[in-house]
Each structure stands twice: as C-alpha cells, then as structure tokens.
Amino acid sequence: MSALTTLFPVFFMVGLGLISRIKGWVTSKQKEGANHIIFNILFPILIFNILLTATIEVSTFFIVAYVFIAFGLAIIVGQLTGKLTGEKFSHFSHYMMTTVEGGNVALPLYTSIVGVAYASNTIIFDLAGTLMAFIVVPIMVAKSSAAHITTKELIKKL
C-alpha cells in the first residue's frame, strides 16, 4: 500500500498531462515553453542541489568501482554476443551495453519514490558511467578506428 501511495501522484500527473494534451487544454507552444523551463532551468537546479548536498563516503568509491567493473563486463559480453546484432551494428553494439540512462523522468521519479535525501545514490551510477563514457569508450573507439596508431600517439590525441 505504501508503494501505491507513493506512485499514485506520479501516475496521476502523467494521466493529467495525457488528458490535457488530448483535450487540447495544453497547446504545443505551451508544452514547449514548459519543457524549456523544466529541462533548462529546474532540472539543472535539481542536479546541482543533489551534487552539492551529497555526502560521498569512502565506501562509495568501492561501489563506483563495482559499477565500473560491471560496465566493463557488459562491454565484454557485448563483444562476445556482437554477432547477434548483425554485421551492420556489431562494430558499436557492445558500447551500447554500458548505457544506463533513465532520461529526464528517472531522477524525479526516483526522488519521489525514495525521497530527496536518497537522491545522491544516483551519483554512484553517474560517476562510473562518466568514467566509462568519457574515458574508456573514447579510448576504445580511437584505438579501433586507428589500428596503426601507437599508444603514445593515442594519448596525445585524447
């Protein structure tokens, strides 16, 4: 019953938005304006608030390392099963195995369910994902696209 009480406002707002769009209570221009306010102003404020109020303990780094290793294993599994995606997609499909993104709905939904006090838990996945997306994957892509490049030249390029 507790889960229903927590999730009902979320589903109510989604349903209200759907009905508003179907009935024409909200025009496309109004929706775009609201989206700009929410995603360009309010959502970044939420993210910065979470980052600034998060308490990161030493044990958090072990969890980040664990998630990072899990992402690495996901790439390996993706490489091993790359033939299943077909020749057209197999050269990049294993990178998609590390994608953990809930979009702009996941964080507000998560905070509405568990509370804003626990929103910093999402930072654990974001740190590992950032390391993977902005360090490991670019190195792998650069190395695979330029097979004749030395490691020293690769580091200079990156």
Coordinates of N, CA and C in Angstrom, one line a residue:
M1 N 0.8 -1.2 0.0 CA 0.0 0.0 0.0 C 0.9 1.3 0.0
S2 N 2.0 1.2 0.6 CA 2.9 2.3 0.7 C 3.4 2.7 -0.7
A3 N 3.7 1.7 -1.5 CA 4.2 1.9 -2.9 C 3.1 2.6 -3.7
L4 N 1.9 2.1 -3.5 CA 0.8 2.7 -4.3 C 0.6 4.2 -3.9
T5 N 0.7 4.5 -2.6 CA 0.6 5.9 -2.1 C 1.7 6.7 -2.7
T6 N 2.9 6.2 -2.8 CA 4.0 6.9 -3.4 C 3.9 7.1 -4.9
L7 N 3.5 6.1 -5.6 CA 3.4 6.2 -7.0 C 2.2 6.8 -7.6
F8 N 1.1 6.9 -6.8 CA -0.2 7.4 -7.3 C 0.0 8.9 -7.8
P9 N 0.7 9.8 -7.1 CA 0.8 11.1 -7.6 C 1.6 11.2 -9.0
V10 N 2.5 10.3 -9.1 CA 3.3 10.3 -10.4 C 2.4 9.9 -11.5
F11 N 1.7 8.8 -11.4 CA 0.8 8.3 -12.4 C -0.4 9.3 -12.6
F12 N -0.8 10.0 -11.6 CA -1.9 11.0 -11.7 C -1.4 12.1 -12.6
M13 N -0.2 12.6 -12.4 CA 0.3 13.7 -13.2 C 0.5 13.3 -14.6
V14 N 1.0 12.1 -14.8 CA 1.2 11.6 -16.2 C -0.2 11.5 -16.9
G15 N -1.2 11.0 -16.2 CA -2.5 10.9 -16.7 C -3.1 12.3 -17.0
L16 N -2.9 13.2 -16.1 CA -3.4 14.5 -16.3 C -2.8 15.2 -17.5
G17 N -1.5 15.0 -17.7 CA -0.8 15.5 -18.8 C -1.4 14.9 -20.1
L18 N -1.6 13.6 -20.1 CA -2.2 13.0 -21.3 C -3.6 13.5 -21.6
I19 N -4.4 13.6 -20.6 CA -5.8 14.1 -20.8 C -5.7 15.6 -21.3
S20 N -4.8 16.4 -20.7 CA -4.7 17.8 -21.1 C -4.3 17.9 -22.6
R21 N -3.4 17.0 -23.0 CA -3.0 17.0 -24.4 C -4.1 16.6 -25.4
I22 N -4.8 15.5 -25.0 CA -5.9 15.0 -25.8 C -7.0 16.0 -25.9
K23 N -7.4 16.6 -24.8 CA -8.5 17.6 -24.8 C -8.1 18.9 -25.4
G24 N -6.8 19.2 -25.6 CA -6.4 20.4 -26.1 C -6.3 21.5 -25.1
W25 N -6.2 21.2 -23.8 CA -6.0 22.2 -22.8 C -4.6 22.8 -22.8
V26 N -3.7 22.0 -23.3 CA -2.3 22.5 -23.5 C -1.9 22.4 -24.9
T27 N -1.5 23.6 -25.5 CA -1.1 23.6 -26.9 C 0.4 23.2 -27.0
S28 N 0.8 23.0 -28.2 CA 2.2 22.6 -28.5 C 3.2 23.7 -28.0
K29 N 2.8 24.9 -28.3 CA 3.7 26.0 -27.8 C 3.8 26.1 -26.3
Q30 N 2.7 25.9 -25.6 CA 2.7 25.9 -24.2 C 3.5 24.7 -23.6
K31 N 3.4 23.6 -24.3 CA 4.2 22.4 -23.9 C 5.7 22.7 -24.1
E32 N 6.0 23.2 -25.2 CA 7.4 23.5 -25.5 C 8.0 24.5 -24.4
G33 N 7.2 25.5 -24.1 CA 7.6 26.5 -23.1 C 7.8 25.9 -21.8
A34 N 6.9 25.0 -21.4 CA 7.0 24.3 -20.1 C 8.3 23.4 -20.1
N35 N 8.5 22.7 -21.2 CA 9.7 21.9 -21.3 C 11.0 22.7 -21.2
H36 N 11.0 23.9 -21.8 CA 12.2 24.7 -21.7 C 12.5 25.1 -20.3
I37 N 11.4 25.5 -19.6 CA 11.6 25.9 -18.2 C 12.0 24.8 -17.3
I38 N 11.4 23.6 -17.5 CA 11.7 22.4 -16.7 C 13.1 21.9 -17.0
F39 N 13.4 21.7 -18.2 CA 14.7 21.0 -18.6 C 15.9 21.9 -18.7
N40 N 15.7 23.2 -18.9 CA 16.8 24.1 -18.9 C 17.0 24.9 -17.7
I41 N 16.1 25.0 -16.8 CA 16.2 25.7 -15.5 C 16.0 24.8 -14.3
L42 N 14.9 24.2 -14.1 CA 14.5 23.5 -12.9 C 15.3 22.2 -12.8
F43 N 15.4 21.4 -13.8 CA 16.1 20.1 -13.8 C 17.6 20.3 -13.4
P44 N 18.3 21.3 -14.1 CA 19.7 21.5 -13.7 C 19.9 22.0 -12.2
I45 N 18.9 22.8 -11.7 CA 18.9 23.2 -10.3 C 18.8 21.9 -9.4
L46 N 17.9 21.0 -9.8 CA 17.8 19.7 -9.0 C 19.1 19.0 -9.0
I47 N 19.7 18.8 -10.2 CA 21.0 18.1 -10.3 C 22.1 18.7 -9.4
F48 N 22.3 20.1 -9.6 CA 23.3 20.7 -8.8 C 23.0 20.7 -7.3
N49 N 21.7 20.7 -6.9 CA 21.4 20.6 -5.5 C 21.8 19.2 -5.0
I50 N 21.5 18.2 -5.8 CA 21.9 16.8 -5.4 C 23.4 16.7 -5.2
L51 N 24.1 17.2 -6.2 CA 25.6 17.1 -6.2 C 26.2 17.9 -5.0
L52 N 25.6 19.1 -4.7 CA 26.2 19.9 -3.6 C 25.8 19.4 -2.2
T53 N 24.7 18.7 -2.1 CA 24.3 18.1 -0.8 C 24.6 16.7 -0.6
A54 N 25.2 16.0 -1.6 CA 25.6 14.6 -1.4 C 26.8 14.5 -0.5
T55 N 26.7 13.5 0.3 CA 27.8 13.1 1.2 C 28.4 11.8 0.6
I56 N 29.6 11.9 0.1 CA 30.2 10.8 -0.5 C 31.3 10.2 0.5
E57 N 31.0 9.0 0.9 CA 31.9 8.3 1.8 C 32.9 7.5 1.1
V58 N 33.9 6.9 1.8 CA 34.9 6.1 1.3 C 34.3 4.8 0.6
S59 N 33.3 4.3 1.3 CA 32.6 3.1 0.8 C 32.0 3.3 -0.6
T60 N 31.6 4.6 -0.9 CA 31.0 4.9 -2.1 C 32.0 4.6 -3.3
F61 N 33.3 4.8 -3.1 CA 34.2 4.6 -4.1 C 34.3 3.1 -4.5
F62 N 34.1 2.2 -3.5 CA 34.1 0.8 -3.8 C 32.9 0.4 -4.7
I63 N 31.7 1.1 -4.4 CA 30.5 0.9 -5.2 C 30.7 1.4 -6.6
V64 N 31.4 2.6 -6.7 CA 31.7 3.1 -8.1 C 32.6 2.2 -8.8
A65 N 33.6 1.6 -8.2 CA 34.5 0.7 -8.8 C 33.7 -0.6 -9.2
Y66 N 32.8 -1.0 -8.4 CA 32.0 -2.2 -8.7 C 31.1 -1.9 -10.0
V67 N 30.5 -0.8 -10.0 CA 29.6 -0.5 -11.2 C 30.5 -0.3 -12.4
F68 N 31.7 0.3 -12.3 CA 32.6 0.5 -13.4 C 33.0 -0.9 -13.9
I69 N 33.3 -1.8 -13.0 CA 33.7 -3.2 -13.5 C 32.5 -3.8 -14.2
A70 N 31.3 -3.6 -13.6 CA 30.1 -4.2 -14.3 C 29.9 -3.6 -15.7
F71 N 30.2 -2.3 -15.9 CA 30.1 -1.7 -17.2 C 31.2 -2.4 -18.1
G72 N 32.4 -2.6 -17.6 CA 33.4 -3.2 -18.4 C 33.0 -4.6 -18.8
L73 N 32.5 -5.4 -17.9 CA 32.0 -6.7 -18.2 C 30.9 -6.7 -19.2
A74 N 30.0 -5.7 -19.1 CA 29.0 -5.5 -20.1 C 29.5 -5.3 -21.5
I75 N 30.6 -4.6 -21.6 CA 31.3 -4.4 -22.9 C 31.8 -5.7 -23.5
I76 N 32.4 -6.5 -22.6 CA 33.0 -7.8 -23.0 C 31.8 -8.7 -23.4
V77 N 30.7 -8.7 -22.7 CA 29.6 -9.6 -23.1 C 29.0 -9.1 -24.4
G78 N 29.0 -7.8 -24.6 CA 28.6 -7.2 -25.9 C 29.5 -7.6 -27.0
Q79 N 30.8 -7.6 -26.8 CA 31.7 -8.0 -27.8 C 31.5 -9.5 -28.2
L80 N 31.3 -10.3 -27.2 CA 31.1 -11.8 -27.4 C 29.8 -12.1 -28.1
T81 N 28.8 -11.3 -27.9 CA 27.5 -11.5 -28.5 C 27.2 -10.6 -29.6
G82 N 28.2 -9.9 -30.1 CA 28.1 -8.9 -31.2 C 27.5 -9.5 -32.5
K83 N 27.7 -10.8 -32.7 CA 27.2 -11.4 -33.9 C 25.7 -11.4 -33.9
L84 N 25.1 -11.4 -32.7 CA 23.6 -11.4 -32.7 C 23.0 -10.1 -33.2
T85 N 23.7 -9.0 -33.1 CA 23.2 -7.8 -33.6 C 23.3 -7.6 -35.1
G86 N 24.1 -8.5 -35.7 CA 24.3 -8.4 -37.2 C 25.5 -7.6 -37.5
E87 N 26.0 -7.8 -38.7 CA 27.2 -7.1 -39.1 C 27.1 -5.6 -39.2
K88 N 25.9 -5.1 -39.5 CA 25.7 -3.7 -39.6 C 25.9 -3.0 -38.3
F89 N 25.6 -3.6 -37.2 CA 25.6 -2.9 -35.9 C 26.7 -3.5 -34.9
S90 N 27.3 -4.6 -35.3 CA 28.2 -5.3 -34.4 C 29.5 -4.4 -34.0
H91 N 29.9 -3.5 -34.8 CA 31.1 -2.7 -34.5 C 30.8 -1.7 -33.4
F92 N 29.6 -1.4 -33.1 CA 29.4 -0.4 -32.0 C 28.3 -0.9 -31.0
S93 N 27.7 -2.1 -31.2 CA 26.7 -2.5 -30.3 C 27.2 -2.8 -28.9
H94 N 28.4 -3.2 -28.7 CA 28.9 -3.5 -27.4 C 29.1 -2.3 -26.5
Y95 N 29.2 -1.1 -27.2 CA 29.3 0.1 -26.4 C 27.9 0.4 -25.8
M96 N 26.9 0.0 -26.5 CA 25.5 0.3 -26.0 C 25.2 -0.5 -24.8
M97 N 25.9 -1.6 -24.5 CA 25.7 -2.4 -23.3 C 25.9 -1.6 -22.0
T98 N 26.7 -0.5 -22.1 CA 27.0 0.3 -20.9 C 26.1 1.4 -20.7
T99 N 25.0 1.5 -21.5 CA 24.1 2.6 -21.4 C 23.2 2.4 -20.2
V100 N 23.2 3.3 -19.3 CA 22.3 3.3 -18.1 C 21.8 4.8 -18.1
E101 N 20.6 4.9 -18.7 CA 20.1 6.3 -18.7 C 18.6 6.2 -18.6
G102 N 18.1 6.9 -17.6 CA 16.6 6.9 -17.4 C 16.0 8.1 -18.0
G103 N 16.8 9.0 -18.5 CA 16.2 10.2 -19.1 C 15.8 11.2 -18.1
N104 N 15.1 12.2 -18.5 CA 14.7 13.3 -17.5 C 13.6 12.9 -16.6
V105 N 13.0 11.7 -16.7 CA 12.0 11.2 -15.9 C 12.5 10.4 -14.7
A106 N 13.6 9.7 -14.9 CA 14.1 8.8 -13.9 C 14.4 9.4 -12.6
L107 N 15.2 10.5 -12.6 CA 15.6 11.1 -11.3 C 14.4 11.7 -10.6
P108 N 13.5 12.5 -11.2 CA 12.4 12.9 -10.4 C 11.5 11.8 -9.9
L109 N 11.3 10.8 -10.7 CA 10.6 9.6 -10.3 C 11.2 8.9 -9.1
Y110 N 12.5 8.7 -9.2 CA 13.3 8.1 -8.1 C 13.2 8.9 -6.8
T111 N 13.4 10.2 -6.9 CA 13.3 11.1 -5.7 C 11.9 11.1 -5.1
S112 N 10.9 11.0 -6.0 CA 9.5 11.0 -5.5 C 9.2 9.7 -4.8
I113 N 9.9 8.6 -5.1 CA 9.6 7.3 -4.5 C 10.4 7.1 -3.2
V114 N 11.8 7.4 -3.3 CA 12.6 7.2 -2.1 C 12.9 8.5 -1.3
G115 N 12.6 9.6 -1.8 CA 12.8 10.9 -1.1 C 14.1 11.5 -1.6
V116 N 14.1 12.8 -1.5 CA 15.3 13.6 -2.0 C 16.5 13.3 -1.2
A117 N 16.4 12.9 0.0 CA 17.5 12.6 0.9 C 18.4 11.5 0.3
Y118 N 17.8 10.6 -0.5 CA 18.5 9.5 -1.1 C 18.8 9.7 -2.6
A119 N 18.6 10.9 -3.1 CA 18.9 11.2 -4.5 C 20.3 11.1 -4.8
S120 N 21.2 11.2 -3.8 CA 22.7 11.1 -4.1 C 23.1 9.7 -4.5
N121 N 22.2 8.7 -4.2 CA 22.5 7.3 -4.6 C 22.7 7.3 -6.1
T122 N 22.1 8.1 -6.9 CA 22.2 8.1 -8.4 C 23.6 8.5 -8.8
I123 N 24.3 9.3 -8.0 CA 25.6 9.8 -8.3 C 26.6 8.6 -8.5
I124 N 26.4 7.5 -7.7 CA 27.2 6.4 -7.8 C 27.2 5.8 -9.3
F125 N 26.1 5.7 -9.9 CA 26.0 5.2 -11.2 C 26.5 6.3 -12.2
D126 N 26.3 7.5 -11.9 CA 26.7 8.6 -12.8 C 28.2 8.7 -12.8
L127 N 28.9 8.5 -11.7 CA 30.3 8.6 -11.7 C 31.0 7.5 -12.5
A128 N 30.5 6.3 -12.3 CA 31.0 5.1 -13.1 C 30.7 5.3 -14.5
G129 N 29.5 5.7 -14.8 CA 29.1 5.9 -16.2 C 29.9 7.0 -16.9
T130 N 30.2 8.1 -16.2 CA 31.0 9.2 -16.7 C 32.4 8.7 -17.0
L131 N 33.0 7.9 -16.1 CA 34.3 7.4 -16.4 C 34.3 6.5 -17.6
M132 N 33.3 5.7 -17.7 CA 33.2 4.8 -18.9 C 32.9 5.6 -20.2
A133 N 32.0 6.5 -20.1 CA 31.6 7.2 -21.4 C 32.6 8.2 -21.9
F134 N 33.4 8.8 -21.0 CA 34.3 9.9 -21.4 C 35.8 9.5 -21.3
I135 N 36.1 8.3 -20.8 CA 37.5 7.9 -20.8 C 37.6 6.6 -21.5
V136 N 37.0 5.5 -21.1 CA 37.2 4.2 -21.6 C 36.6 4.1 -23.1
V137 N 35.4 4.5 -23.3 CA 34.8 4.3 -24.6 C 35.6 5.2 -25.7
P138 N 35.9 6.4 -25.4 CA 36.7 7.2 -26.4 C 38.0 6.5 -26.7
I139 N 38.7 6.0 -25.7 CA 40.0 5.3 -26.0 C 39.7 4.1 -26.8
M140 N 38.7 3.3 -26.5 CA 38.4 2.1 -27.4 C 38.0 2.5 -28.8
V141 N 37.3 3.5 -29.0 CA 36.9 3.9 -30.3 C 38.1 4.4 -31.1
A142 N 38.9 5.3 -30.4 CA 40.1 5.8 -31.1 C 41.0 4.7 -31.5
K143 N 41.2 3.7 -30.6 CA 42.1 2.6 -30.9 C 41.6 1.7 -32.0
S144 N 40.3 1.5 -32.0 CA 39.7 0.6 -33.1 C 39.6 1.3 -34.4
S145 N 39.5 2.6 -34.4 CA 39.4 3.3 -35.7 C 40.8 3.6 -36.3
A146 N 41.8 3.6 -35.5 CA 43.2 3.8 -36.0 C 44.1 2.7 -35.4
A147 N 44.0 1.6 -36.1 CA 44.8 0.4 -35.6 C 46.3 0.6 -35.7
H148 N 46.7 1.5 -36.6 CA 48.2 1.6 -36.7 C 48.8 2.7 -35.8
I149 N 48.0 3.3 -34.9 CA 48.5 4.3 -34.0 C 49.1 3.7 -32.8
T150 N 50.2 4.3 -32.3 CA 50.9 3.9 -31.1 C 50.1 4.4 -29.9
T151 N 50.4 3.8 -28.8 CA 49.7 4.2 -27.5 C 50.1 5.6 -27.2
K152 N 51.3 6.0 -27.4 CA 51.8 7.4 -27.1 C 51.0 8.4 -28.0
E153 N 50.9 8.1 -29.3 CA 50.1 9.0 -30.2 C 48.6 9.0 -29.8
L154 N 48.1 7.9 -29.4 CA 46.7 7.8 -28.9 C 46.5 8.7 -27.7
I155 N 47.4 8.7 -26.7 CA 47.3 9.5 -25.5 C 47.3 11.0 -25.9
K156 N 48.2 11.3 -26.9 CA 48.3 12.7 -27.3 C 47.0 13.2 -27.9
K157 N 46.4 12.3 -28.8 CA 45.2 12.7 -29.5 C 44.0 12.9 -28.5
L158 N 44.0 12.0 -27.5 CA 42.9 12.1 -26.5 C 43.1 13.3 -25.6

